[in-house]
Amino acid sequence: MAKYAARRVVGLVPTVLLLLFLVVVMIELIPGDIIDLILEEKFAKDDAGRVTLQRELGLDRPLPLRYAEYSLGVVRGDFGESMWTKQPVSHLILGRAGVTIEIGVLSIVIGSVIGIGIGTVSAVRQDSLLDYVLRSAAILGISVPTFVLATAVVVFPAIWWGVAPSLRYVSPAEDLVRHLQIIALPSLVLGISLAATLMRLTRTTMLEVLRQDYIRTAHAKGIRASRVVMGHALKNAMIPVITLLGLQIAFLIGGSVIIEAVFAIPGVGRLLLGAIASRDYPVVQGIVVILGLFVMATNLLIDLSYAWLDPRIRYA
Amino acid sequence: MEFTRRKPLGAFGGVVMVVLVLMAIFADVVVPFDPMAHSPDVLRGPSAQHVAGTDQFGRDVMSRIILGGRTSLYVGLAVTVLSLIPAIALGMASAFFGGWVDYALQRLVDTVQSIPYLIMLIATMVVLGPSLTNVVVALAFRRAITESRVMRGATMSIMNQTYVEAARAIGSTDTRIMVRHLVPNIMPTVIVIASIGFGGVILAEASLSFLGYGVPPPTPSWGGMLAADGRAYMYAAPWMLIAPATALALVVFGVNMFGDALRDVLDPRMRGTS
């Protein structure tokens, strides 16, 4: 197991190096007129200003050198500093990560409970009216984009009952209860989007598992039906569902950018959109690297848990 | 007909797609009003004249939705076609040559896939600058990389077939094997991938426009209608939001259903994987 883990971690090295390379090259690809725009906004638009800007973006040094410097910086946790506020990028991201992680975790919990729950019910009651209703709802859930759902959640209560959710963010330090109230709705919206996908896969794998011999044996032994479903079937149906959940992490990150924009939540997503709007490239680079590493780490954990659950993978 | 009976939802999806295509082709004829024309009737609710109301400039919302459908369809088609060619080339090269070529290409795919979809799209749009063509390029690039992995898998399974071995034995060149044997045999996978991905592309374009990095105004796009104007007037004129949202959800739902049904018919092994 340790050997397999080591091999997988070493296998990530070229991918990480390539990610860093792409992020460094990204700066190179910025069109010249944007450089002029930054110059107009920030520096005197003369040759001296251009030289200063080029130095800040590191464009005065050859690409291999910049690549090496950036990579070594990342290893030390140094992602450079914001072009406007001069704050270290790592501090900016850390300061915003809390609420994004909170909403992410909460939406995974909500999404799993709803998705796996409904998927199980749907499988146990296969082809009943309930099954059809639940499945249609799930497909509709996949078809309605996150931002439409999020906007609807804000608009409809306002039209029907004249109540609008507060879009003024409150930090947990200020007022914990208000804070939880504010992040509940975005987490729910993101969770529902996630639930639809999870529900469909849970239903499919549960149907397969419910047909296995050991389920019939369990029934024959006189074990209560609820225990057969929860203890025997669900446990075995969970492996592909957990994989999918891991793969949905990247989807959640994209979704959080949208959710944070709709609900005015000051998380990493808003930081990214703001940095892009103000052309704060070091911040954009830092966020892309951190999110990329995060997704790689999640995928690695899924692979390792798989190898741990199924020894055949380790020796393949 | 058999298809309609066995896959009612898929057939419904097919109808939605046909309507969308017809609407896009005949948009200039079927629009009740000029979608760009301002009028003094601003922010009017739905009526017999303006089925979906008017926006803050007095433009007819229904007409803008019809034209927005053209944008969505154009992006969907262009991205699907443009991404398939490099995806097939990349995936096939990776599987066919194997060894270090495969290793290098797959690490590239790993890297690109580690960057969350939407974030990579926004970053690409920032580098390319806003335009309809650039939206297509950004989406097609990302999709090509993602799809190439499926193409690689499909190629690998075909390379084990005896007819490929036979072709090699009689001295066929690499190019001949690829063009005559591999490409035609991965076509079912290609069609399935394209139809399943189509809805995702339309959704991604809408999400990009929603965040302000998609199709630039004044070109009507559903995402754009939902984002800036729709949200600014969401309390005073909710139809500006509800109408494009309904259009978008209906089309994505229809496309997904159609893709699902097509997959079940063409490639039963992939049933229930998404």
XYZ file of C-alpha atoms in Angstrom:
590
model
C 0.000 0.000 0.000
C 2.779 2.422 0.977
C 4.601 1.558 -2.232
C 1.491 2.237 -4.302
C 0.932 5.546 -2.517
C 4.543 6.572 -3.107
C 4.274 5.708 -6.786
C 1.118 7.790 -7.182
C 2.621 10.797 -5.387
C 5.776 10.684 -7.534
C 3.540 10.402 -10.582
C 2.012 13.759 -9.692
C 5.324 15.627 -9.944
C 5.281 16.171 -13.734
C 1.639 17.246 -13.570
C 2.350 19.817 -10.883
C 5.378 21.127 -12.800
C 3.260 21.423 -15.933
C 0.538 23.284 -14.036
C 3.085 25.799 -12.753
C 4.467 26.164 -16.273
C 1.021 26.912 -17.725
C 0.389 29.502 -15.048
C 3.717 31.252 -15.703
C 3.186 31.177 -19.473
C -0.304 32.641 -18.950
C 1.301 36.002 -18.136
C 3.262 35.810 -21.370
C 0.032 35.434 -23.341
C -1.646 38.550 -21.962
C -2.325 40.751 -24.976
C -0.293 43.941 -25.273
C -3.294 46.244 -25.080
C -3.993 45.007 -21.574
C -0.471 45.965 -20.574
C -1.281 49.448 -21.917
C -4.518 49.455 -19.933
C -2.751 48.589 -16.697
C -0.217 51.289 -17.469
C -2.977 53.857 -17.871
C -4.634 52.837 -14.627
C -1.615 52.418 -12.496
C 1.661 53.721 -13.809
C 2.681 56.751 -15.760
C 2.234 55.738 -19.373
C 5.849 56.308 -20.340
C 8.875 54.130 -20.788
C 9.785 54.231 -17.111
C 6.283 53.041 -16.184
C 6.472 50.245 -18.719
C 9.789 49.048 -17.313
C 8.410 49.093 -13.751
C 5.332 47.105 -14.810
C 7.411 44.608 -16.733
C 9.576 44.102 -13.686
C 6.516 43.611 -11.459
C 5.096 41.006 -13.798
C 8.574 39.557 -14.140
C 8.510 39.989 -17.898
C 12.008 41.487 -17.916
C 13.572 38.129 -17.082
C 13.793 35.062 -19.337
C 10.953 32.524 -19.083
C 12.973 29.578 -17.661
C 14.293 31.775 -14.857
C 10.815 33.073 -14.014
C 9.480 29.527 -14.071
C 12.151 28.327 -11.665
C 11.601 31.297 -9.357
C 7.828 30.905 -9.311
C 8.033 27.150 -8.677
C 10.512 27.576 -5.820
C 8.267 30.279 -4.383
C 5.243 27.975 -4.481
C 7.212 25.261 -2.675
C 7.890 27.787 0.113
C 4.232 28.914 0.092
C 5.151 32.224 -1.563
C 2.829 33.135 -4.438
C 4.072 36.680 -4.908
C 2.073 39.763 -3.980
C -0.990 41.553 -5.283
C -0.191 44.203 -7.870
C -2.535 46.705 -6.261
C -2.568 46.132 -2.508
C 0.933 44.639 -2.234
C -0.429 42.027 0.185
C 1.035 38.537 -0.169
C -1.227 36.440 -2.420
C -1.121 33.548 0.058
C -2.583 35.816 2.794
C -5.324 37.053 0.490
C -6.352 33.514 -0.415
C -6.151 32.210 3.156
C -8.287 35.108 4.354
C -11.010 34.255 1.860
C -10.766 30.453 1.945
C -12.715 29.990 5.195
C -16.197 30.829 3.976
C -15.664 29.067 0.635
C -14.638 25.852 2.408
C -17.576 26.229 4.812
C -20.075 26.470 1.951
C -18.281 23.682 0.078
C -18.427 21.252 3.007
C -22.003 22.179 3.874
C -23.148 21.710 0.293
C -21.425 18.315 0.103
C -23.259 17.240 3.272
C -26.605 18.533 1.992
C -26.015 17.123 -1.485
C -24.998 13.672 -0.185
C -27.897 13.368 2.245
C -30.479 14.402 -0.366
C -28.852 12.655 -3.338
C -28.000 9.336 -1.695
C -31.248 9.300 0.271
C -33.498 9.941 -2.698
C -31.428 7.648 -4.933
C -31.875 4.784 -2.460
C -35.623 5.340 -2.138
C -35.911 5.534 -5.916
C -34.032 2.241 -6.355
C -35.960 0.368 -3.678
C -39.262 1.571 -5.165
C -38.117 1.075 -8.761
C -40.663 1.979 -11.475
C -43.218 3.229 -8.972
C -44.849 6.638 -9.376
C -42.537 7.955 -6.641
C -39.517 6.721 -8.608
C -40.652 8.575 -11.727
C -41.325 11.798 -9.836
C -37.948 11.691 -8.067
C -36.050 10.865 -11.247
C -37.712 13.645 -13.216
C -36.909 16.071 -10.417
C -33.264 14.992 -10.521
C -33.003 15.444 -14.287
C -34.600 18.856 -13.941
C -32.055 19.608 -11.208
C -29.227 18.844 -13.628
C -30.788 20.955 -16.372
C -31.358 24.100 -14.353
C -28.022 25.890 -14.153
C -26.734 26.775 -10.687
C -26.987 30.487 -11.350
C -30.622 30.209 -12.438
C -31.511 28.232 -9.312
C -29.613 30.686 -7.130
C -31.349 33.670 -8.699
C -34.752 31.993 -8.431
C -34.203 31.373 -4.727
C -33.614 35.088 -4.273
C -36.389 36.360 -6.571
C -39.417 34.146 -6.018
C -39.794 34.529 -2.255
C -39.526 38.274 -2.837
C -42.319 38.273 -5.409
C -44.613 35.857 -3.605
C -44.148 36.721 0.049
C -42.200 39.957 -0.105
C -39.191 38.544 1.753
C -35.739 38.671 0.260
C -32.733 36.882 1.755
C -30.180 39.314 3.080
C -27.252 39.735 0.731
C -25.125 41.541 3.301
C -22.375 39.215 4.446
C -21.744 38.794 8.180
C -18.522 37.130 9.339
C -18.706 34.381 11.989
C -16.736 36.578 14.379
C -19.361 39.324 14.142
C -22.458 37.186 14.646
C -22.279 33.413 14.303
C -26.018 32.826 13.987
C -26.490 35.482 11.291
C -23.432 34.093 9.521
C -24.891 30.590 9.420
C -28.227 31.969 8.192
C -26.457 33.712 5.355
C -24.401 30.750 4.170
C -27.332 28.305 4.528
C -29.067 29.355 1.317
C -26.028 29.279 -0.997
C -25.019 25.908 0.470
C -28.507 24.579 -0.149
C -28.495 25.738 -3.787
C -25.078 24.219 -4.436
C -26.100 21.087 -2.535
C -29.202 20.610 -4.689
C -27.159 20.850 -7.893
C -24.839 18.204 -6.478
C -27.704 16.013 -5.209
C -29.203 15.616 -8.686
C -26.046 13.985 -10.057
C -25.468 11.852 -6.959
C -29.086 10.671 -6.968
C -28.856 9.302 -10.488
C -25.691 7.321 -9.813
C -26.876 6.055 -6.410
C -30.052 4.755 -8.030
C -28.161 2.946 -10.797
C -25.608 1.273 -8.510
C -28.227 0.433 -5.883
C -30.359 -1.315 -8.509
C -27.359 -3.390 -9.468
C -26.453 -4.279 -5.888
C -30.051 -5.114 -4.931
C -29.992 -7.879 -7.549
C -26.953 -9.602 -6.012
C -27.162 -13.004 -4.389
C -26.004 -11.798 -0.975
C -28.971 -9.426 -0.803
C -31.336 -12.333 -1.466
C -29.484 -14.357 1.163
C -29.856 -11.525 3.675
C -33.583 -11.341 2.972
C -33.857 -15.137 3.245
C -32.150 -15.078 6.636
C -35.069 -12.945 7.814
C -33.160 -9.723 8.334
C -35.393 -6.665 8.399
C -35.779 -5.044 4.978
C -34.553 -1.672 6.209
C -31.401 -3.289 7.563
C -30.750 -5.126 4.327
C -31.011 -1.879 2.395
C -28.984 0.258 4.770
C -26.439 -2.279 6.010
C -25.888 -4.590 3.077
C -26.865 -2.810 -0.108
C -26.058 0.838 0.478
C -22.600 0.095 1.843
C -21.672 -1.797 -1.293
C -23.242 0.721 -3.631
C -21.233 3.582 -2.166
C -17.853 3.020 -3.857
C -18.704 4.553 -7.248
C -20.783 7.232 -5.555
C -17.825 8.334 -3.437
C -15.664 8.479 -6.568
C -18.212 10.696 -8.256
C -18.386 12.888 -5.173
C -14.626 13.359 -5.388
C -14.841 14.227 -9.065
C -17.553 16.760 -8.288
C -15.101 18.769 -6.177
C -13.929 20.593 -9.289
C -17.561 21.245 -10.235
C -18.192 22.623 -6.745
C -15.291 25.041 -7.100
C -16.730 26.393 -10.346
C -20.168 26.519 -8.748
C -18.846 28.451 -5.764
C -17.589 31.215 -8.081
C -21.150 31.647 -9.332
C -22.785 31.224 -5.932
C -20.478 33.757 -4.334
C -21.254 36.218 -7.124
C -25.028 35.799 -6.718
C -25.118 35.883 -2.913
C -22.340 38.447 -2.472
C -20.216 36.103 -0.338
C -16.600 37.289 0.033
C -14.895 33.941 -0.658
C -12.174 32.741 -3.007
C -14.548 32.856 -5.988
C -15.248 36.545 -5.503
C -11.541 37.158 -4.927
C -10.840 35.516 -8.284
C -13.497 37.488 -10.163
C -12.296 40.702 -8.558
C -8.663 39.937 -9.365
C -9.559 39.210 -12.980
C -11.581 42.413 -13.279
C -8.745 44.491 -11.851
C -6.138 42.514 -13.823
C -4.307 41.484 -10.673
C -2.450 38.634 -12.346
C -0.379 37.340 -9.413
C -3.619 36.761 -7.476
C -5.210 34.969 -10.449
C -2.104 32.792 -10.821
C -2.062 31.953 -7.126
C -5.730 30.932 -7.083
C -5.388 28.755 -10.190
C -2.319 26.989 -8.724
C -3.936 26.394 -5.329
C -7.215 25.131 -6.788
C -5.307 22.908 -9.237
C -3.234 21.404 -6.422
C -6.391 20.945 -4.365
C -8.128 19.034 -7.160
C -5.031 16.858 -7.701
C -4.876 16.092 -3.982
C -8.553 15.098 -3.937
C -8.104 12.820 -6.932
C -5.068 11.247 -5.271
C -7.067 10.590 -2.093
C -9.838 8.950 -4.113
C -7.338 6.709 -5.897
C -5.703 5.755 -2.607
C -9.011 4.983 -0.922
C -9.883 2.845 -3.920
C -6.628 0.920 -3.686
C -7.257 0.461 0.004
C -10.783 -0.857 -0.602
C -9.842 -3.022 -3.552
C -6.406 -4.716 -3.348
C -6.507 -5.627 -7.053
C -5.817 -1.989 -7.968
C -2.639 -1.847 -5.894
C -0.988 -4.661 -7.813
C -2.159 -3.719 -11.270
C -41.439 5.907 -34.203
C -40.064 3.004 -32.214
C -37.725 5.561 -30.645
C -40.657 7.782 -29.623
C -42.432 4.929 -27.894
C -39.417 3.579 -26.067
C -37.860 6.888 -25.176
C -40.652 9.452 -24.742
C -38.392 11.901 -22.928
C -35.688 11.466 -25.559
C -38.230 12.175 -28.280
C -39.349 15.259 -26.374
C -35.700 16.349 -26.268
C -35.462 15.771 -30.014
C -38.500 17.990 -30.572
C -36.957 20.731 -28.409
C -33.765 20.533 -30.483
C -35.635 20.659 -33.786
C -37.596 23.707 -32.591
C -34.366 25.362 -31.476
C -32.718 24.716 -34.846
C -35.734 25.971 -36.801
C -35.984 29.012 -34.564
C -32.312 29.782 -35.102
C -32.507 29.415 -38.883
C -35.677 31.462 -39.276
C -34.994 33.834 -36.369
C -35.196 36.920 -38.585
C -38.616 35.873 -39.871
C -40.236 34.584 -36.690
C -39.251 37.360 -34.288
C -42.357 39.431 -33.551
C -40.249 42.582 -33.061
C -36.758 43.804 -33.892
C -34.804 42.454 -30.887
C -32.478 45.475 -30.921
C -35.150 48.167 -31.372
C -35.781 50.409 -28.372
C -39.353 51.561 -27.734
C -41.132 53.748 -25.180
C -42.956 50.686 -23.754
C -40.325 49.913 -21.123
C -40.606 47.161 -18.489
C -44.084 46.080 -19.598
C -45.286 42.742 -18.261
C -46.279 39.851 -20.532
C -49.231 40.715 -22.794
C -50.806 39.474 -26.012
C -48.462 41.760 -27.925
C -45.289 41.098 -25.939
C -45.580 37.453 -24.871
C -42.624 37.703 -22.510
C -42.848 41.426 -21.749
C -40.340 44.139 -22.564
C -37.012 45.096 -20.984
C -35.666 48.381 -19.679
C -35.166 49.737 -23.192
C -38.596 48.591 -24.342
C -37.093 45.739 -26.378
C -39.305 42.695 -26.844
C -37.982 39.941 -24.527
C -39.410 37.082 -26.612
C -37.598 38.325 -29.720
C -34.363 38.553 -27.778
C -34.828 34.997 -26.488
C -35.306 33.728 -30.036
C -32.122 35.454 -31.155
C -30.334 34.306 -27.981
C -31.245 30.753 -28.954
C -29.325 31.292 -32.162
C -26.269 32.305 -30.119
C -26.572 29.240 -27.877
C -27.001 26.898 -30.813
C -24.091 28.454 -32.701
C -21.783 28.128 -29.694
C -22.970 24.575 -29.015
C -22.448 23.396 -32.585
C -19.194 25.244 -33.202
C -17.624 24.028 -29.961
C -18.747 20.448 -30.482
C -17.367 20.257 -34.028
C -14.177 22.201 -33.320
C -13.334 20.197 -30.212
C -13.902 16.774 -31.752
C -11.156 17.025 -34.357
C -8.252 17.797 -31.985
C -9.788 15.437 -29.403
C -9.731 12.534 -31.859
C -6.224 13.435 -33.032
C -4.855 13.731 -29.489
C -6.595 10.660 -28.119
C -5.707 8.498 -31.078
C -2.073 9.603 -31.147
C -1.794 8.903 -27.429
C -3.240 5.404 -27.713
C -1.614 4.509 -31.024
C 1.962 5.528 -30.309
C 1.910 4.751 -26.575
C 5.218 4.987 -24.698
C 6.527 8.453 -23.947
C 4.113 10.145 -26.366
C 1.224 8.712 -24.382
C 2.874 9.595 -21.080
C 3.546 13.215 -22.055
C 0.091 13.780 -23.560
C -1.686 12.229 -20.594
C 0.216 14.395 -18.105
C -0.897 17.416 -20.121
C -4.504 16.199 -19.935
C -4.116 15.632 -16.162
C -2.853 19.161 -15.704
C -5.594 20.834 -17.696
C -8.238 18.759 -15.942
C -6.909 19.721 -12.534
C -7.930 23.328 -13.212
C -11.660 23.681 -12.462
C -13.635 24.011 -15.703
C -15.254 27.407 -15.150
C -12.100 28.949 -13.737
C -10.048 27.831 -16.698
C -12.700 29.218 -19.064
C -12.675 32.608 -17.359
C -8.860 32.686 -17.388
C -8.800 31.793 -21.090
C -11.373 34.478 -21.863
C -9.270 37.066 -20.031
C -6.247 36.173 -22.117
C -8.182 36.061 -25.402
C -10.451 39.056 -24.821
C -14.247 39.169 -25.137
C -15.856 38.034 -28.398
C -18.213 35.341 -29.604
C -15.398 33.592 -31.489
C -13.184 33.580 -28.399
C -15.944 31.995 -26.319
C -16.009 29.195 -28.883
C -12.210 28.878 -28.857
C -12.004 28.800 -25.044
C -14.752 26.193 -24.707
C -13.469 24.078 -27.592
C -9.928 24.001 -26.199
C -11.028 22.732 -22.825
C -13.480 20.218 -24.266
C -10.925 18.878 -26.726
C -8.555 18.058 -23.871
C -11.271 16.404 -21.768
C -12.756 14.443 -24.672
C -9.347 13.249 -25.868
C -9.193 10.922 -22.876
C -12.398 9.182 -23.916
C -11.106 8.935 -27.502
C -7.895 7.398 -26.169
C -9.883 4.766 -24.311
C -12.017 4.015 -27.349
C -8.951 3.718 -29.605
C -7.214 1.384 -27.168
C -10.126 -1.027 -27.102
C -10.216 -1.116 -30.915
C -6.474 -1.597 -31.264
C -6.843 -4.966 -29.558
C -9.211 -6.168 -32.261
C -7.974 -8.807 -34.653
C -8.760 -6.760 -37.756
C -6.217 -4.153 -36.686
C -3.669 -6.915 -36.183
C -4.564 -8.308 -39.594
C -4.148 -4.895 -41.215
C -0.728 -4.606 -39.634
C 0.200 -8.106 -40.773
C -0.526 -7.324 -44.414
C 1.732 -4.294 -44.099
C -0.689 -1.390 -43.810
C 0.943 1.902 -42.879
C 0.191 3.653 -39.582
C -1.777 6.343 -41.387
C -3.846 3.764 -43.227
C -4.669 1.887 -40.023
C -5.693 5.091 -38.305
C -7.807 6.460 -41.150
C -9.351 3.218 -42.398
C -9.764 1.230 -39.180
C -9.556 3.367 -36.072
C -11.479 6.500 -37.067
C -14.600 4.724 -38.421
C -14.738 2.406 -35.417
C -14.589 5.092 -32.737
C -17.411 7.018 -34.448
C -20.188 5.639 -32.181
C -18.241 6.927 -29.158
C -17.702 10.261 -30.921
C -21.418 10.712 -31.598
C -22.378 9.799 -28.041
C -19.766 12.110 -26.522
C -20.839 14.969 -28.783
C -24.527 14.639 -27.960
C -23.932 14.332 -24.236
C -21.536 17.263 -24.204
C -23.801 19.588 -26.170
C -25.967 20.567 -23.197
C -22.882 21.165 -21.092
C -21.487 23.546 -23.705
C -24.697 25.599 -23.811
C -24.685 25.704 -20.033
C -21.026 26.736 -19.892
C -21.613 29.558 -22.383
C -24.553 30.773 -20.311
C -22.501 30.603 -17.095
C -19.658 32.540 -18.726
C -22.046 35.210 -20.035
C -23.658 35.341 -16.620
C -20.298 36.170 -15.029
C -19.612 38.765 -17.726
C -16.946 36.810 -19.638
C -19.103 35.361 -22.364
C -20.697 36.711 -25.505
C -20.356 40.515 -25.302
C -23.482 42.725 -25.702
C -25.454 43.754 -27.710
C -25.587 40.173 -29.099
C -28.447 38.590 -27.151
C -27.469 35.485 -25.179
C -29.509 33.759 -22.505
C -26.749 33.879 -19.934
C -26.233 37.565 -20.606
C -29.966 38.330 -20.380
C -30.095 36.542 -17.034
C -27.033 38.253 -15.666
C -26.882 41.990 -16.003
C -30.342 43.193 -17.061
C -32.404 40.373 -15.619
C -30.861 40.721 -12.186
C -30.922 44.514 -12.179
C -34.700 44.495 -12.730
C -35.488 41.197 -11.023
C -38.061 42.694 -8.660
C -39.620 45.258 -10.980
C -39.711 43.023 -14.064
C -39.291 39.359 -13.087
C -40.295 38.204 -16.587
C -36.927 39.488 -17.820
C -35.416 36.783 -15.658
C -38.010 34.026 -15.815
C -38.326 33.949 -19.613
C -34.649 33.364 -20.507
C -34.243 31.028 -17.505
C -37.135 28.891 -18.754
C -35.734 28.834 -22.289
C -32.315 27.802 -21.023
C -33.587 25.115 -18.651
C -35.920 23.711 -21.311
C -33.192 23.462 -23.937
C -30.596 21.955 -21.597
C -33.203 19.500 -20.307
C -34.216 18.553 -23.860
C -30.643 18.190 -25.056
C -29.714 16.066 -22.027
C -32.717 13.806 -22.531
C -31.965 13.421 -26.216
C -28.300 12.677 -25.507
C -29.242 10.104 -22.846
C -31.649 8.343 -25.186
C -29.136 8.387 -28.039
C -26.520 6.859 -25.751
C -28.875 4.087 -24.679
C -29.576 3.259 -28.310
C -26.037 3.602 -29.711
C -23.874 2.468 -26.837
C -25.649 0.408 -24.187
C -22.435 -0.076 -22.224
C -22.364 3.589 -21.229
C -25.899 3.508 -19.834
C -26.249 5.265 -16.514
C -22.665 6.412 -16.269
C -23.397 10.108 -16.043
